[in-house]
C-alpha angles and dihedrals in degrees: 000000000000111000110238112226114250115285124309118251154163114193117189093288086075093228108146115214098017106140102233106242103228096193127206093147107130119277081010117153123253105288118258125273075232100057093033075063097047089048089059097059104029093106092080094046091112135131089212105056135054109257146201129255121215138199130176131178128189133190086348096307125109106225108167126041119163140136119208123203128359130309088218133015097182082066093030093239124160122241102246119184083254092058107117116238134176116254104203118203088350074093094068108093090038082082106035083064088051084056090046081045098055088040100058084057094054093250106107131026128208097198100059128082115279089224077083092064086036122032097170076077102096107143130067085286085074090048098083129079132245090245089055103044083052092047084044095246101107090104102228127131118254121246107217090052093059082043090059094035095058101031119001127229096338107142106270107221118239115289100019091122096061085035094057094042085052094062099041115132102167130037141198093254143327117296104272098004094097147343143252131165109252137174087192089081089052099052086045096043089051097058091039080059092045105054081037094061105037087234138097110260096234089058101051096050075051088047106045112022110023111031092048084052097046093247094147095148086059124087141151101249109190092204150023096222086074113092113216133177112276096000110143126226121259112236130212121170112241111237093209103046121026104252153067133310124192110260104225108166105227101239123093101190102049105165129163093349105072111327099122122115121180146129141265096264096043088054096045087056086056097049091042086059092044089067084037110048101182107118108063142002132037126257095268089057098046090052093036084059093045095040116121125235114239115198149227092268094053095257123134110237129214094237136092126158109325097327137085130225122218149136136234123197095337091322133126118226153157131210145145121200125203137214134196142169096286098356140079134190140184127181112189125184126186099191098190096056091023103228117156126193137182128181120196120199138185102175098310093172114245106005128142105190086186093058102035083049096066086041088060087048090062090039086058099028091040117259119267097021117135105157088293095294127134105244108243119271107262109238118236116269115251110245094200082069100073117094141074109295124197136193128204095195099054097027089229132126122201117192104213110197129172094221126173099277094054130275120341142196127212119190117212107345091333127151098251098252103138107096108241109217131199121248106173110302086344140092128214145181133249113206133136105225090019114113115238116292138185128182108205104187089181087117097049107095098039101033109017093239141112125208113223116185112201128190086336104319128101133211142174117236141198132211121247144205143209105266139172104288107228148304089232136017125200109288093207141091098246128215135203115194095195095060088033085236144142122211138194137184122219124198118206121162081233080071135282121296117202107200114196121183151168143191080276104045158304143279117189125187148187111231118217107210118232091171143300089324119022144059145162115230134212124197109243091211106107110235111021116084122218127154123184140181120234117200108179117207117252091241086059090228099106149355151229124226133207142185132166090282103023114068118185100354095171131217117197 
């Protein structure tokens, strides 16, 4: 196989192609920003894995510049810091300000029902507003979760999401009263935009935010399928072999909700422009987009539209991350010091840009600093946490585990994988698309019970063990009209299986008992993740199912 160079690279002397020079030789100086940064990163410098690419400005200046493996391994061609890559919901704010844009002119409004945009939406799914399907409380149910409920990650034709809101008869919840993260707004939001505008989506994203800024390497690309100039490969390791699939998201019609490829510079413009503001868009646009959500319980949340609010050692900052079938992305934006980085992913293993993003930002801040203040000491984990909890009222189940790497959260079945964090007495998670949530274990030790308050709702749960499954399963075929999908159980003494399908495909999954009524499936498919909830009704004859974005989708 060719060798690829070292990584590619331009420091802050703006010299493309100089290896960085990392030190250790004996008397030798302290190494570089420039190399400390390059050390971070030099695990993916490989010629036989896909890689990352990384950009970070301060204080106006670029000052790293570097791309890490290869943007395709099937060429062989090397990841550079110009190679295109999708950026997943880190699109995502990109059109909540088109929306802000059009508004300013008088043709679109954010605080109207989006059933004005999109008639065909007669049902609860055309109740909420623009403003609420952006901030994830708009309640629907979000398309790409009941595609991969019902039939994994089999290819979705043009025009099933609409399709799929259109038909909705239930919903997560009621417009404003929660919230739960949803690509399903987005999608929505983009062709409301659309009709609203007279234009296609994707050009007037071209139109309004790229073209004035010079991003001409940046574009909305509704599928994966399309092949475009200097786009790298996704990446996805194959289970049975060894090696790597192509990651091809299967939606061919992806629209507001993740459809951006670019580059490092041409994000680093942007971000640049996000501290700026001086292109495009008046005052009122620029704080409506960074505007937090407050919720129905009175609680300020840490989202706004389409981006997140957060801190980091003492530090404000914004950020969204993105994910897609075989890529990763994190932008990541500290205003005060302005310090702006993106990370740029195709299937580098084991990379976590949200997490080396905030890395980077103690490599260039200096690592510990927090105002010169100690950080506060962490309080001790309550052992009694860890278990499976369940609530009657909401239907979920959360797995809480002290693991190695500290405390950990699992939704519906899920490995526990999210950090869980401490805030006072309280403990809270810390996941990029996961709603606010917060674990209050004040009622432990005299009721047995936890409070977790979720996207502005709170619920008392209970704590749950394996049990026998039961005597009797549902004998027929099962069908839920909201996911246009049919669903059976099947019993074997090796353990129940639970196959839901559809006219597209099919998931089946192993269920694990915790009791008459309830279990916690797993799909059986190597390689592709999915947990779920199943709540059986009492009368035996249906179910409900949940994930961590679909509450109460029922099978009868």
């Amino acid at each position: 196989m060719t060798r690829t160079p070292p990584a590619r690279t331009i420091a802050a002397s703006g010299r493309e192609g100089l290896p960085l020079s990392i030190g250790g030789a004996e008397g030798a100086a302290e190494p570089t920003l420039a190399a400390r940064l390059a050390a971070l990163f030099a695990r993916w410098d490989r010629a036989d894995a896909p890689g990352l690419a990384v950009g970070i400005r301060h204080r106006g200046a670029v000052i790293y510049r570097a791309a890490f493996g290869m943007a395709s391994l099937e060429s062989p061609r090397a990841l550079t810091p110009a190679s295109r890559i999708r950026i997943g919901s880190t699109s995502k704010h990109m059109t909540a300000l088109l929306a802000l844009l059009l508004a300013e002119e008088g043709a679109f409004s954010l605080d109207v029902p989006i059933r004005r945009y999109l008639p065909e939406l007669e049902g609860v799914e055309g109740e909420a507003t623009i403003r609420q399907l952006l901030q994830h409380r708009a309640g629907g149910r979000c398309y790409f979760d009941l595609s991969v409920i019902a039939h994994l990650d089999a290819d979705n034709p043009p025009g099933r999401a609409l399709a799929l809101a259109a038909r909705q008869q239930g919903r997560n919840f009621a417009a404003g009263s929660a919230m739960i993260y949803c690509n399903s707004g987005y999608h929505l939001a983009a062709v409301a935009i659309e009709r609203a505008a007279g234009a296609s989506f994707e050009d007037e994203l071209a139109r309004r935010l790229f073209a004035p800024l010079g991003m001409h390497d940046t574009a909305s690309v509704p599928s994966d399928h399309l092949i475009l100039p200097g786009v790298a490969t996704l990446h996805v390791p194959d289970p049975a072999g060894g090696g790597w699939r192509r990651g091809i998201f299967p939606n061919s019609d992806v629209r507001g909700e993740g459809a951006v490829i670019s580059t490092i510079d041409d994000m680093l413009v942007w971000t640049a422009h996000l501290l700026s503001r001086d292109r495009f868009g008046s005052p009122d646009t620029w704080a409506q987009l960074f505007e937090r959500a407050r919720y129905a319980d009175g609680h300020e949340g840490r989202y706004a539209l389409g981006l997140t609010h957060g801190e980091h050692r003492g530090r404000a900052l914004f950020h969204h991350a993105g994910g897609v079938i075989g890529g990763l992305s994190q932008m990541l934006v500290f205003p005060e010091e302005a310090l702006e980085i993106v990370i740029l992913a195709n299937g580098a293993p084991e990379a976590d840009p949200v997490a080396l993003a905030l890395a980077a930002a103690d490599v260039v801040l200096g690592e510990g600093e927090v105002g010169g203040e100690a950080p506060a000491p962490q309080p001790e984990f309550p052992a009694a946490l860890e278990g499976l909890w369940q609530s009657e009222t909401t239907g979920m189940i959360y797995s809480i585990a002290m693991t190695e790497a500290g405390p950990r959260l699992g939704v519906a079945g899920g490995p526990p994988v999210v950090p869980l964090l401490p805030e006072g007495t309280c403990w809270r998670s810390e996941a990029p698309t996961l709603s606010p949530l917060m674990i209050d274990p004040a009622g432990l030790a005299a009721h047995g019970t936890i409070a977790i308050r979720f996207g502005g709702k709170t619920a008392l749960y209970r704590q749950r063990l394996p049990d026998a499954r039961p005597s009797a399963l549902p004998a027929r075929v099962l069908a839920a009209c909201d996911a246009e999908a049919e669903a059976r159980f099947e019993r074997r003494d090796e353990g129940d299986l639970l196959h839901i399908s559809d006219a597209i495909g099919r998931n089946t999954m192993a269920l694990d008992w915790l009791g008459e009524r309830t279990a916690l499936a797993t799909s059986t498919r190597p390689g592709l993740p999915f947990t779920a909830a199943i709540l059986i009704d009492a009368e035996g004859d249906g179910f409900h199912l949940n994930t961590a974005r679909t509450r109460w989708l029922r099978f009868i």
